[in-house]
Coordinates of C-alpha atoms in Angstrom, one line a residue:
I23 CA 45.6 -55.4 -37.9
D24 CA 42.0 -56.0 -39.4
P25 CA 41.3 -53.7 -42.1
A26 CA 37.7 -53.2 -41.2
M27 CA 38.6 -52.2 -37.7
I28 CA 41.1 -49.4 -39.1
A29 CA 38.2 -48.3 -41.1
I30 CA 36.0 -48.2 -38.4
T31 CA 38.5 -46.2 -36.2
V32 CA 39.1 -43.7 -38.9
F33 CA 35.2 -43.6 -39.3
V34 CA 34.6 -42.7 -35.8
L35 CA 37.3 -40.2 -35.7
A36 CA 36.2 -38.3 -38.8
L37 CA 32.6 -38.4 -37.0
I38 CA 33.8 -37.1 -33.9
M39 CA 36.0 -34.6 -35.6
L40 CA 33.3 -33.2 -37.9
S41 CA 30.7 -33.1 -34.9
G42 CA 33.3 -30.9 -33.0
Y43 CA 34.2 -28.8 -36.1
L44 CA 30.5 -28.0 -36.3
I45 CA 30.0 -26.5 -32.4
I46 CA 33.5 -24.9 -32.6
Y47 CA 33.3 -23.1 -36.0
S48 CA 29.9 -22.0 -34.8
V49 CA 30.8 -20.6 -31.9
F50 CA 33.9 -18.8 -32.9
A51 CA 31.8 -17.8 -35.8
I52 CA 29.2 -16.1 -33.7
S53 CA 31.8 -14.6 -31.6
V54 CA 33.6 -13.0 -34.3
N55 CA 30.2 -11.8 -35.6
A56 CA 29.1 -10.5 -32.1
D57 CA 32.1 -8.5 -32.0
I58 CA 32.8 -7.6 -35.6
R59 CA 32.5 -3.9 -34.8
F60 CA 35.6 -4.4 -31.8
Y61 CA 37.7 -5.7 -34.7
G62 CA 37.1 -3.0 -37.1
L63 CA 37.9 -0.7 -34.3
L64 CA 41.4 -2.2 -33.7
K65 CA 42.1 -2.0 -37.5
T66 CA 41.3 1.9 -37.4
I67 CA 44.3 2.0 -34.6
G68 CA 46.7 -0.2 -36.8
T69 CA 46.2 -3.6 -36.1
T70 CA 47.0 -6.0 -38.6
G71 CA 44.8 -8.8 -40.0
K72 CA 47.5 -11.3 -39.3
Q73 CA 47.6 -9.7 -35.7
I74 CA 43.7 -10.1 -35.5
R75 CA 43.9 -13.9 -36.4
A76 CA 46.4 -14.3 -33.8
L77 CA 44.0 -13.1 -31.5
V78 CA 41.2 -15.1 -32.1
R79 CA 43.8 -18.1 -32.5
G80 CA 44.9 -17.2 -28.7
Q81 CA 41.3 -17.2 -27.5
A82 CA 41.1 -20.8 -29.0
L83 CA 44.1 -21.7 -27.4
V84 CA 43.2 -20.3 -23.9
L85 CA 40.0 -22.1 -24.4
S86 CA 41.9 -25.3 -25.2
A87 CA 43.9 -25.1 -22.2
I88 CA 41.0 -25.2 -20.4
G89 CA 38.6 -27.9 -22.0
I90 CA 41.1 -30.2 -23.2
P91 CA 42.3 -31.1 -19.5
I92 CA 38.6 -31.7 -18.6
G93 CA 37.9 -33.7 -21.8
L94 CA 40.8 -35.9 -21.2
T95 CA 39.5 -36.7 -17.3
I96 CA 36.1 -37.5 -18.3
G97 CA 37.3 -39.7 -21.2
T98 CA 39.5 -41.8 -19.3
F99 CA 36.5 -42.6 -16.9
T100 CA 34.5 -42.8 -20.0
G101 CA 37.1 -45.1 -21.7
L102 CA 37.4 -47.6 -18.7
F103 CA 33.7 -48.1 -18.6
L104 CA 33.5 -48.7 -22.7
A105 CA 36.7 -50.8 -22.8
P106 CA 34.8 -54.1 -21.4
L107 CA 32.1 -53.2 -24.2
A108 CA 34.5 -53.0 -27.1
S109 CA 36.2 -56.1 -25.9
N110 CA 32.8 -57.9 -26.7
I111 CA 33.0 -56.6 -30.0
L112 CA 36.3 -57.9 -30.9
D113 CA 35.8 -61.3 -29.2
Y114 CA 38.9 -60.6 -27.1
E115 CA 39.2 -60.9 -23.3
L116 CA 40.8 -58.2 -21.3
G117 CA 43.8 -59.3 -19.5
G118 CA 43.0 -57.3 -15.9
S119 CA 41.6 -53.9 -15.9
A120 CA 42.1 -51.7 -19.0
N121 CA 45.3 -49.6 -18.9
V122 CA 45.5 -46.2 -19.6
N123 CA 48.4 -45.2 -21.8
P124 CA 50.1 -42.1 -22.0
L125 CA 50.3 -42.0 -25.8
V126 CA 46.3 -42.0 -25.9
F127 CA 46.1 -38.9 -23.8
L128 CA 48.9 -37.0 -26.1
F129 CA 47.1 -38.2 -29.3
S130 CA 43.8 -36.8 -27.7
A131 CA 45.0 -33.7 -26.6
L132 CA 46.6 -33.0 -30.1
F133 CA 43.4 -34.4 -32.4
S134 CA 41.4 -32.0 -30.1
L135 CA 43.7 -29.1 -30.3
F136 CA 43.9 -29.5 -34.5
T137 CA 40.1 -30.0 -34.7
V138 CA 40.0 -26.5 -32.5
F139 CA 42.3 -24.7 -34.7
V140 CA 40.6 -26.0 -38.1
S141 CA 37.4 -24.9 -36.7
C142 CA 38.4 -21.3 -35.9
R143 CA 40.6 -20.8 -39.0
K144 CA 37.6 -19.7 -41.2
P145 CA 36.3 -17.3 -38.4
A146 CA 39.5 -15.8 -37.8
G147 CA 39.9 -15.0 -41.5
I148 CA 36.5 -13.1 -41.4
A149 CA 37.6 -11.0 -38.5
S150 CA 40.8 -10.2 -40.1
K151 CA 39.6 -9.3 -43.6
V152 CA 36.3 -7.4 -42.9
P153 CA 37.4 -3.3 -43.4
S154 CA 37.1 -1.0 -40.5
I155 CA 34.4 0.9 -42.0
E156 CA 32.4 -1.8 -43.3
A157 CA 32.7 -3.2 -39.6
A158 CA 30.1 -0.9 -38.7
K159 CA 27.2 -2.0 -40.7
Y160 CA 28.4 -5.8 -40.9
N161 CA 25.6 -8.3 -41.1
T162 CA 26.0 -11.9 -41.5
A163 CA 23.1 -12.4 -43.9
T164 CA 24.1 -12.7 -47.5
V165 CA 23.0 -9.4 -49.3
R166 CA 20.5 -10.2 -52.4
T167 CA 21.5 -7.7 -55.3
K168 CA 18.3 -8.6 -57.3
K169 CA 15.0 -6.9 -55.7
R170 CA 12.1 -8.9 -55.7
K171 CA 8.6 -7.7 -55.1
A172 CA 7.0 -9.3 -52.4
T173 CA 3.1 -10.4 -53.7
R174 CA 2.1 -12.9 -51.2
K175 CA 0.8 -12.2 -47.9
I176 CA 3.3 -12.3 -45.0
T177 CA 2.6 -14.8 -42.1
P178 CA 4.4 -16.0 -38.9
I179 CA 5.4 -19.3 -40.9
S180 CA 6.6 -17.3 -44.1
F181 CA 8.4 -14.9 -41.8
A182 CA 10.0 -17.7 -39.7
W183 CA 11.0 -19.3 -43.2
A184 CA 12.6 -16.1 -44.4
N185 CA 14.8 -16.1 -41.0
I186 CA 15.8 -19.6 -41.4
T187 CA 17.1 -19.4 -45.0
R188 CA 18.7 -16.3 -45.2
E189 CA 21.9 -17.4 -43.2
K190 CA 22.6 -20.4 -45.6
K191 CA 25.7 -21.5 -43.5
K192 CA 24.0 -21.4 -40.3
L193 CA 21.2 -23.3 -41.5
F194 CA 23.3 -26.0 -43.1
T195 CA 25.5 -26.3 -39.5
I196 CA 22.8 -26.7 -37.3
V197 CA 20.9 -29.1 -39.7
L198 CA 24.0 -31.3 -40.1
S199 CA 24.7 -31.0 -36.2
L200 CA 21.2 -31.9 -35.4
S201 CA 21.1 -34.7 -37.9
L202 CA 24.3 -36.5 -36.8
S203 CA 23.0 -37.5 -33.7
L204 CA 19.9 -39.1 -35.4
I205 CA 21.9 -40.9 -38.0
L206 CA 24.4 -42.5 -35.8
L207 CA 21.4 -43.6 -33.3
N208 CA 19.5 -45.4 -36.6
S209 CA 23.1 -46.9 -37.2
A210 CA 23.5 -48.3 -34.0
F211 CA 19.9 -49.6 -33.8
S212 CA 20.2 -50.7 -37.5
A213 CA 23.5 -52.9 -36.7
S214 CA 21.8 -54.2 -33.5
G215 CA 19.0 -55.4 -35.8
S216 CA 20.8 -56.5 -38.6
F217 CA 22.4 -59.3 -36.3
D218 CA 20.4 -62.8 -37.1
L219 CA 20.2 -64.9 -34.3
N220 CA 19.2 -68.1 -35.7
E221 CA 23.0 -67.6 -37.8
Y222 CA 24.7 -67.2 -34.9
V223 CA 23.4 -70.1 -33.0
R224 CA 23.6 -72.5 -36.0
E225 CA 27.7 -71.3 -36.8
S226 CA 28.0 -72.9 -32.9
V227 CA 25.5 -75.5 -32.4
V228 CA 23.2 -77.5 -34.3
S229 CA 21.3 -79.2 -31.2
D230 CA 20.2 -77.7 -27.8
F231 CA 24.0 -78.5 -26.0
A232 CA 27.3 -79.7 -27.8
L233 CA 29.6 -81.3 -25.5
A234 CA 33.4 -81.9 -26.5
D235 CA 37.0 -81.6 -25.4
S236 CA 37.8 -78.1 -24.6
M237 CA 40.5 -78.2 -27.3
L238 CA 37.9 -78.3 -29.8
Y239 CA 36.5 -75.0 -28.8
T240 CA 39.8 -73.4 -28.3
P241 CA 40.4 -70.4 -31.1
S242 CA 43.1 -71.2 -33.8
A243 CA 43.7 -74.7 -32.3
V244 CA 44.1 -77.6 -34.8
E245 CA 43.4 -80.4 -32.5
V246 CA 40.0 -81.9 -31.5
G247 CA 41.1 -83.5 -28.4
D248 CA 40.6 -87.1 -26.6
G249 CA 36.8 -86.8 -27.2
I250 CA 33.8 -87.8 -25.1
P251 CA 34.4 -91.1 -22.9
A252 CA 32.0 -93.6 -22.7
S253 CA 31.1 -93.4 -19.0
V254 CA 30.2 -89.7 -19.5
S255 CA 27.9 -90.2 -22.1
K256 CA 26.2 -93.1 -20.2
D257 CA 25.8 -90.6 -17.4
I258 CA 24.1 -88.1 -19.7
A259 CA 21.7 -90.6 -21.3
A260 CA 20.7 -91.4 -17.7
Q261 CA 19.7 -87.5 -17.1
P262 CA 15.6 -87.0 -17.2
G263 CA 14.5 -85.0 -20.4
I264 CA 16.7 -86.0 -23.0
S265 CA 15.3 -86.6 -26.3
N266 CA 18.1 -87.4 -28.4
M267 CA 21.8 -87.8 -28.5
E268 CA 23.8 -88.2 -31.5
N269 CA 27.8 -88.9 -31.7
I270 CA 30.2 -87.1 -34.6
Y271 CA 33.4 -89.0 -35.1
F272 CA 36.1 -87.5 -36.8
R273 CA 39.5 -88.5 -38.3
N274 CA 42.0 -86.8 -40.1
E275 CA 44.2 -88.2 -43.0
D276 CA 47.3 -86.3 -44.2
N277 CA 49.2 -86.6 -47.6
L278 CA 47.4 -89.0 -49.5
S279 CA 48.4 -89.4 -52.6
V280 CA 45.8 -88.2 -55.3
P281 CA 44.8 -91.4 -57.4
P282 CA 45.4 -91.2 -61.2
E283 CA 41.6 -91.0 -62.1
N284 CA 40.9 -87.7 -60.0
K285 CA 44.1 -86.1 -61.1
K286 CA 42.4 -83.8 -63.3
N287 CA 40.1 -82.8 -60.9
F288 CA 42.7 -82.2 -58.4
E289 CA 44.6 -79.8 -60.5
E290 CA 40.9 -77.7 -61.5
L291 CA 40.4 -77.5 -57.7
K292 CA 44.3 -75.9 -57.1
A293 CA 44.0 -73.6 -60.2
A294 CA 40.4 -72.2 -58.9
L295 CA 41.8 -71.8 -55.3
I296 CA 44.9 -70.0 -56.9
K297 CA 42.5 -67.6 -58.7
A298 CA 40.3 -66.9 -56.1
I299 CA 43.3 -66.7 -53.5
P300 CA 46.4 -65.6 -55.3
Q301 CA 48.1 -64.4 -52.4
R302 CA 48.5 -68.0 -51.3
E303 CA 49.6 -69.7 -54.9
S304 CA 53.0 -70.7 -53.1
Y305 CA 51.3 -72.6 -50.4
F306 CA 48.9 -74.3 -53.1
N307 CA 52.0 -75.4 -55.4
E308 CA 53.4 -77.0 -52.1
Y309 CA 50.6 -79.7 -52.9
E310 CA 51.8 -81.8 -55.7
N311 CA 49.6 -84.9 -56.0
R312 CA 49.1 -85.0 -52.4
F313 CA 45.9 -83.9 -50.4
D314 CA 44.5 -84.1 -47.2
L315 CA 41.3 -85.9 -46.0
Q316 CA 38.9 -85.0 -43.3
I317 CA 36.3 -88.0 -42.6
Y318 CA 33.3 -87.5 -40.3
G319 CA 30.9 -90.0 -38.9
I320 CA 27.5 -88.5 -38.3
G321 CA 24.0 -89.5 -37.1
E322 CA 20.8 -89.3 -38.7
Q323 CA 19.6 -86.3 -37.5
L324 CA 22.8 -84.3 -38.6
A325 CA 22.6 -86.1 -41.7
E326 CA 19.0 -84.7 -42.3
Q327 CA 20.1 -81.2 -41.8
I328 CA 22.5 -81.1 -44.2
G329 CA 20.1 -82.7 -46.5
I330 CA 21.8 -86.1 -47.0
D331 CA 19.7 -89.5 -47.1
Y332 CA 20.7 -91.5 -44.2
D333 CA 20.0 -94.9 -45.6
K334 CA 21.9 -94.2 -48.8
L335 CA 25.0 -92.7 -46.8
N336 CA 25.1 -96.4 -45.2
D337 CA 26.2 -97.6 -48.4
G338 CA 29.0 -95.6 -48.7
V339 CA 30.6 -92.3 -48.1
Y340 CA 29.6 -88.7 -49.5
A341 CA 32.2 -86.6 -51.0
A342 CA 32.6 -82.4 -50.9
Y343 CA 32.5 -80.0 -53.4
S344 CA 32.8 -76.1 -53.2
D345 CA 31.6 -73.5 -55.3
I346 CA 34.5 -71.0 -55.8
E347 CA 33.4 -67.9 -57.7
G348 CA 30.4 -70.0 -59.3
E349 CA 33.0 -73.0 -60.5
R350 CA 31.8 -76.2 -59.0
V351 CA 35.1 -78.4 -58.1
G352 CA 36.2 -81.3 -56.1
I353 CA 38.5 -84.3 -56.2
H354 CA 36.1 -86.9 -56.3
N355 CA 33.1 -87.6 -58.3
V356 CA 30.1 -90.2 -57.8
G357 CA 31.2 -93.7 -58.2
D358 CA 34.6 -93.2 -57.4
T359 CA 36.4 -95.6 -55.1
I360 CA 38.4 -94.3 -52.2
H361 CA 40.7 -96.5 -50.1
L362 CA 41.7 -96.1 -46.9
T363 CA 43.7 -97.9 -44.5
T364 CA 42.1 -98.3 -40.9
D365 CA 42.9 -100.0 -37.8
S366 CA 41.0 -103.1 -38.8
G367 CA 42.5 -103.3 -42.5
D368 CA 42.2 -101.6 -46.0
K369 CA 38.9 -100.4 -46.9
D370 CA 37.6 -99.5 -50.5
L371 CA 34.5 -97.4 -50.0
T372 CA 32.5 -95.9 -53.0
V373 CA 31.2 -92.4 -53.2
V374 CA 27.4 -92.8 -53.4
G375 CA 26.8 -88.8 -53.5
L376 CA 28.2 -85.4 -53.3
F377 CA 27.7 -82.3 -50.9
Q378 CA 28.5 -78.6 -51.1
N379 CA 31.3 -78.1 -48.4
E380 CA 29.9 -74.8 -47.4
D381 CA 26.5 -77.0 -46.2
Y382 CA 28.6 -78.7 -43.5
P383 CA 27.9 -77.2 -40.3
Y384 CA 30.8 -75.5 -38.6
A385 CA 29.2 -76.5 -35.2
A386 CA 29.5 -79.8 -36.1
S387 CA 33.3 -79.9 -37.6
A388 CA 36.8 -80.2 -36.2
R389 CA 36.7 -76.0 -36.5
Y390 CA 39.8 -76.6 -39.0
S391 CA 40.6 -77.8 -42.5
S392 CA 42.9 -77.9 -45.2
L393 CA 41.8 -75.6 -48.3
L394 CA 43.5 -77.9 -50.9
G395 CA 41.9 -81.3 -49.4
D396 CA 38.7 -83.1 -49.1
T397 CA 36.1 -84.0 -46.9
L398 CA 34.0 -87.3 -46.3
L399 CA 30.7 -88.2 -44.5
M400 CA 30.0 -91.7 -43.6
T401 CA 27.3 -92.8 -41.0
D402 CA 28.2 -93.3 -37.4
K403 CA 27.8 -97.0 -37.5
Q404 CA 30.0 -97.0 -40.7
F405 CA 32.9 -95.3 -38.8
T406 CA 32.7 -97.4 -35.4
R407 CA 32.9 -100.5 -38.1
L408 CA 35.9 -98.9 -39.8
Y409 CA 38.3 -97.6 -36.8
G410 CA 36.6 -99.2 -34.0
E411 CA 34.9 -98.2 -30.8
V412 CA 36.8 -94.7 -30.5
Q413 CA 35.6 -91.8 -28.5
P414 CA 33.2 -89.2 -30.5
M415 CA 34.7 -86.1 -31.3
Q416 CA 31.5 -84.2 -30.1
V417 CA 28.0 -85.4 -28.7
N418 CA 24.8 -83.2 -29.7
I419 CA 22.5 -83.5 -27.2
N420 CA 18.8 -82.5 -27.4
V421 CA 16.5 -82.0 -24.3
V422 CA 12.8 -81.7 -23.9
A423 CA 11.5 -77.8 -23.7
D424 CA 10.8 -77.9 -20.0
K425 CA 14.0 -79.6 -18.9
I426 CA 16.5 -77.5 -20.4
E427 CA 17.6 -75.1 -17.5
A428 CA 17.8 -77.9 -15.2
F429 CA 20.0 -80.1 -17.4
E430 CA 22.4 -77.4 -18.1
V431 CA 22.8 -76.8 -14.5
W432 CA 23.6 -80.1 -13.9
L433 CA 25.8 -80.5 -16.9
N434 CA 27.7 -77.5 -15.9
D435 CA 28.0 -79.0 -12.3
Y436 CA 28.6 -82.5 -13.6
I437 CA 31.7 -81.1 -15.9
E438 CA 33.4 -79.2 -13.4
K439 CA 33.3 -82.2 -11.1
N440 CA 33.8 -85.2 -12.8
A441 CA 35.2 -83.9 -16.4
P442 CA 37.0 -80.7 -16.2
A443 CA 38.7 -81.4 -19.6
L444 CA 35.5 -81.2 -21.3
S445 CA 33.3 -78.2 -22.1
F446 CA 29.9 -77.8 -23.6
V447 CA 28.0 -75.0 -25.6
S448 CA 24.3 -74.6 -25.5
R449 CA 21.6 -72.5 -27.1
N450 CA 21.0 -70.5 -23.9
K451 CA 24.4 -69.9 -23.4
L452 CA 24.7 -68.5 -27.1
K453 CA 21.4 -66.5 -26.8
G454 CA 23.0 -64.7 -23.5
E455 CA 26.1 -63.9 -26.0
F456 CA 24.1 -62.9 -28.9
E457 CA 21.9 -60.2 -26.3
G458 CA 25.3 -59.0 -25.0
I459 CA 26.9 -58.2 -28.3
Q460 CA 23.4 -56.5 -29.4
R461 CA 23.6 -54.7 -26.0
T462 CA 27.7 -53.8 -26.8
Y463 CA 26.6 -52.3 -30.2
L464 CA 23.6 -50.2 -28.8
G465 CA 25.9 -48.9 -25.9
I466 CA 28.4 -47.6 -27.7
G467 CA 26.2 -46.4 -30.6
G468 CA 24.0 -44.8 -27.9
A469 CA 26.9 -43.3 -26.1
L470 CA 28.2 -41.7 -29.4
S471 CA 24.8 -40.7 -30.3
L472 CA 24.4 -38.8 -26.7
V473 CA 27.7 -37.0 -27.4
L474 CA 26.6 -35.8 -30.7
A475 CA 23.1 -34.9 -29.7
L476 CA 24.4 -32.9 -27.0
I477 CA 26.8 -31.2 -29.3
G478 CA 24.1 -30.5 -31.7
I479 CA 21.7 -29.1 -29.4
L480 CA 24.2 -27.0 -27.8
N481 CA 24.9 -25.6 -31.4
F482 CA 21.2 -24.9 -31.9
V483 CA 20.9 -23.3 -28.4
N484 CA 24.2 -21.0 -29.1
A485 CA 23.1 -20.0 -32.4
M486 CA 19.4 -19.5 -31.6
V487 CA 20.5 -17.1 -28.3
T488 CA 22.8 -15.4 -30.4
S489 CA 20.7 -14.8 -33.1
I490 CA 17.7 -13.6 -31.1
F491 CA 20.2 -11.2 -29.2
A492 CA 21.6 -10.0 -32.3
R493 CA 18.2 -9.4 -33.8
R494 CA 16.7 -7.6 -30.6
R495 CA 16.5 -4.2 -32.6
E496 CA 15.0 -5.7 -35.4
F497 CA 12.5 -7.3 -33.1
A498 CA 11.7 -4.0 -31.7
M499 CA 11.1 -2.5 -34.7
L500 CA 8.6 -4.7 -35.7
Q501 CA 6.9 -4.4 -32.9
S502 CA 6.9 -0.9 -33.0
V503 CA 5.0 -0.8 -36.4
G504 CA 2.3 -3.3 -35.0
M505 CA 3.6 -6.5 -34.7
T506 CA 2.1 -8.2 -31.7
G507 CA 4.3 -10.1 -29.0
R508 CA 2.1 -13.0 -29.8
Q509 CA 3.0 -12.8 -33.6
L510 CA 6.6 -12.6 -32.6
K511 CA 6.4 -15.7 -30.4
R512 CA 4.6 -17.6 -33.2
T513 CA 7.2 -16.8 -35.6
L514 CA 10.0 -17.7 -33.4
F515 CA 8.1 -20.7 -32.6
F516 CA 7.9 -21.8 -36.3
E517 CA 11.6 -20.9 -37.0
G518 CA 12.7 -23.8 -34.2
G519 CA 10.2 -26.1 -35.9
G520 CA 11.4 -25.1 -39.4
Y521 CA 15.0 -26.4 -38.1
T522 CA 13.1 -29.7 -36.9
L523 CA 11.6 -30.2 -40.0
L524 CA 14.4 -29.7 -42.3
T525 CA 16.2 -32.2 -39.8
A526 CA 13.7 -34.7 -40.3
I527 CA 13.8 -34.2 -43.9
F528 CA 17.5 -34.7 -43.9
T529 CA 17.8 -37.5 -41.5
L530 CA 15.0 -39.6 -43.0
T531 CA 16.2 -38.8 -47.1
I532 CA 20.3 -38.9 -47.4
G533 CA 20.7 -39.6 -43.5
F534 CA 18.8 -43.3 -44.6
G535 CA 21.6 -43.8 -47.3
L536 CA 24.4 -42.7 -44.9
T537 CA 22.7 -45.1 -42.2
Y538 CA 23.1 -48.0 -44.8
L539 CA 26.7 -47.2 -45.6
I540 CA 27.5 -46.6 -41.5
T541 CA 25.9 -50.0 -40.6
G542 CA 27.6 -51.8 -43.3
L543 CA 30.8 -50.3 -42.0
I544 CA 30.5 -50.9 -38.2
A545 CA 28.9 -54.2 -38.5
G546 CA 29.1 -55.5 -42.0
Q547 CA 32.1 -57.8 -41.3
V548 CA 30.4 -59.9 -38.7
W549 CA 29.6 -63.2 -40.1
F550 CA 26.0 -63.2 -38.7
F551 CA 25.4 -59.9 -40.0
R552 CA 22.0 -59.8 -42.2
Q553 CA 21.5 -56.1 -42.8
S554 CA 18.1 -54.8 -41.7
L555 CA 17.9 -50.7 -41.6
T556 CA 15.2 -48.9 -39.0
L557 CA 14.7 -45.2 -39.0
L558 CA 12.2 -45.9 -35.9
P559 CA 14.7 -44.3 -33.3
A560 CA 15.0 -41.1 -35.0
I561 CA 11.1 -40.8 -35.7
I562 CA 11.1 -41.3 -31.9
C563 CA 13.4 -38.6 -31.0
L564 CA 12.0 -36.4 -33.4
P565 CA 9.2 -34.9 -31.4
L566 CA 11.6 -34.3 -28.5
L567 CA 13.7 -32.6 -30.7
L568 CA 10.6 -30.3 -32.1
L569 CA 9.6 -29.6 -28.2
L570 CA 13.4 -28.4 -27.5
C571 CA 13.9 -26.3 -30.8
A572 CA 10.5 -24.9 -30.7
T573 CA 10.6 -23.8 -27.1
V574 CA 14.3 -22.5 -27.1
P575 CA 13.7 -19.6 -29.3
V576 CA 10.5 -18.8 -27.4
I577 CA 12.3 -19.0 -23.8
C578 CA 15.1 -16.7 -25.1
Y579 CA 12.2 -14.1 -26.6
S580 CA 10.7 -14.2 -22.7
K581 CA 14.1 -13.4 -21.5
L582 CA 14.9 -10.5 -24.1
I583 CA 11.4 -8.6 -23.5
R584 CA 12.5 -8.0 -20.1
E585 CA 13.8 -4.5 -21.7
S586 CA 11.4 -2.2 -22.6
L587 CA 10.8 -1.4 -26.2
V588 CA 12.6 1.9 -26.1
E589 CA 15.6 0.3 -24.6
R590 CA 16.0 -2.1 -27.3
L591 CA 15.5 0.3 -30.2
R592 CA 18.2 2.4 -28.7
V593 CA 20.8 -0.5 -29.4
E594 CA 23.2 0.2 -32.3

C-alpha cells in the first residue's frame, strides 16, 4: 500500500467529515436556538439535561435513517462513474466493471453516522444546559459586559458589519464552509497545471516515435524482448516523411568481477548506497566484488541529447557515475580499461569520458537496472562491430510535422497485421494520455469542490434564513423608529457581501497556503509534477458567490415583509 495514497485518502475523508460537520452542526445549532424556549419548558416539567440530549440525538438518528440510504444510493452511482477516472491516476486498468463492495456501504454508513453524532453533540449540550428561566430570554449573540459609547455614524455598512461579527461562531462556520470548496477547486486546478508535459513525454520517448518489443513496455519486466527485425526497419524507412531513424542496442552482463584497480570505487559506491537506502543493506552486501554491467549502443542524435561527443565516444566508452546525496560515486574512472568477452572475441575498451546516470533518458533504457552496477555507452557502430548485426532493442523515429498523423495510422495498422509482438509509443499518444490525467484530476477535484460548494451554500442560506426569521421583530422595531425598507435591504445586501469579502480574504491568504499543501499532497508524488499554484478559479467564482450571498438575504427579507409591521412587533 502506497503511503502517499493512504495520506490522500485520509485527507479526503477528513475534508468530507469537516464539511459535513460544518453544515450538520450549523443546522442543529440553529434548530436548538430556535427551539430553546421549548427545551426550557421541558425542563420546567422535570425533563433532565440527559433526556434533552437524548431527544436531540434522536432527531439526528431519525434524519440519518432517512438521509444515509439516499446518500448511499447516490454515492453508488457516483462511485461507478468516478472509478474509471481514479484508475487513470493510479495507472491501473480496471478488470471488467467496478464492483460494489458491501463493506464500503457499511463503512460509509458508519462514517456518516459518526459525523452526524459528532456534529450534534455541542448543540445538544447547549439545549441541555440552558436554565429554564434563562431560556425565555436566550440570545445566540455573545453578550458584552463592557459598554462602549458609539461616536461614529451608523450606516448600512457599519450596521451590516455589526450583525456579521456579533456571532463569531456562526461567522467562522459560514466563512470556512464557503472557503473549503474554493480552496479545493484552486487545488485541483493547481495540481492539473503543475504537471509538466515535456517531462512526461521525455520520460517515455526521446523522438516522435519509439518502436520496440512489447516486453520492453511491460511494467516490472526485466527483459527487453527480441528486438526489431531488420525487415521491419526497412519497411519503416521506406515510408514518406521519415526524417531520421536511430537504433538503440542493449546487452546486459551479470556478475562481472571488479578489477583490483576499481575495488576502492566499488566499495565507496556500496557504502553510499547503504547510507542512502539503509533498508537494502543486506541486498547490497550480497555483492562481494561482483557487479552487473549494462551496455548501450546509441546513435548520434541521442548522444547529443545526453551531452556526449559522438566522435569522442567512437574512440572508447563512457561510464556512468551517480550523485548520491551530494556524493559523486562510480566504479570506473576516465582512462580505465574495461575487458569484455564478446561473440567476436575478448576486447579491451578504454573509458574516454563519464556521464551522470540520471542524465541517460529512461525512454532509451531497458527500463530496469541494478543499483550496484554500472552502465556503459558506446556508439551504435561500435556495438555492431563487437556483437555483430544483432537486432536493436529500440528504434527511434522522427517524422516531418505534416506526416506524423498519417505515419501513426500506418504504423498502428502495420504492427497489427505484420508484427504483433512489437509496440510503439508516440508524442501524440503521450500528449493524449497527459491530457487525460489532467482531466481526471480536474474531474475528481471539481466533483468534490461541487459537493463542498453545495454544502457551503446550503449552510449559508440556512443560516441567513434562520437569522433573518429570528430577527424579524428586531427589524420591525428598527422600521418603527424610522428605518426605511430600502435601508434595511441595503443592510442585508452588505451583510451578505461581507460574508463574501471575508471568504475572499480567507481563500486568498490562508487558503493560498492550504492550496500549496493540498496540491503537494494530492499530486506531489507524481514524477512529472512541477508545482505551480493558481488562484484564478477562486477569483472567477467570487463574483458568483457575491451575487448569491448578497441576494439571498434580500430575497428572504422580501418574503418576511409580507407580514405587517404590527404582526412582526407582536412576535415574542
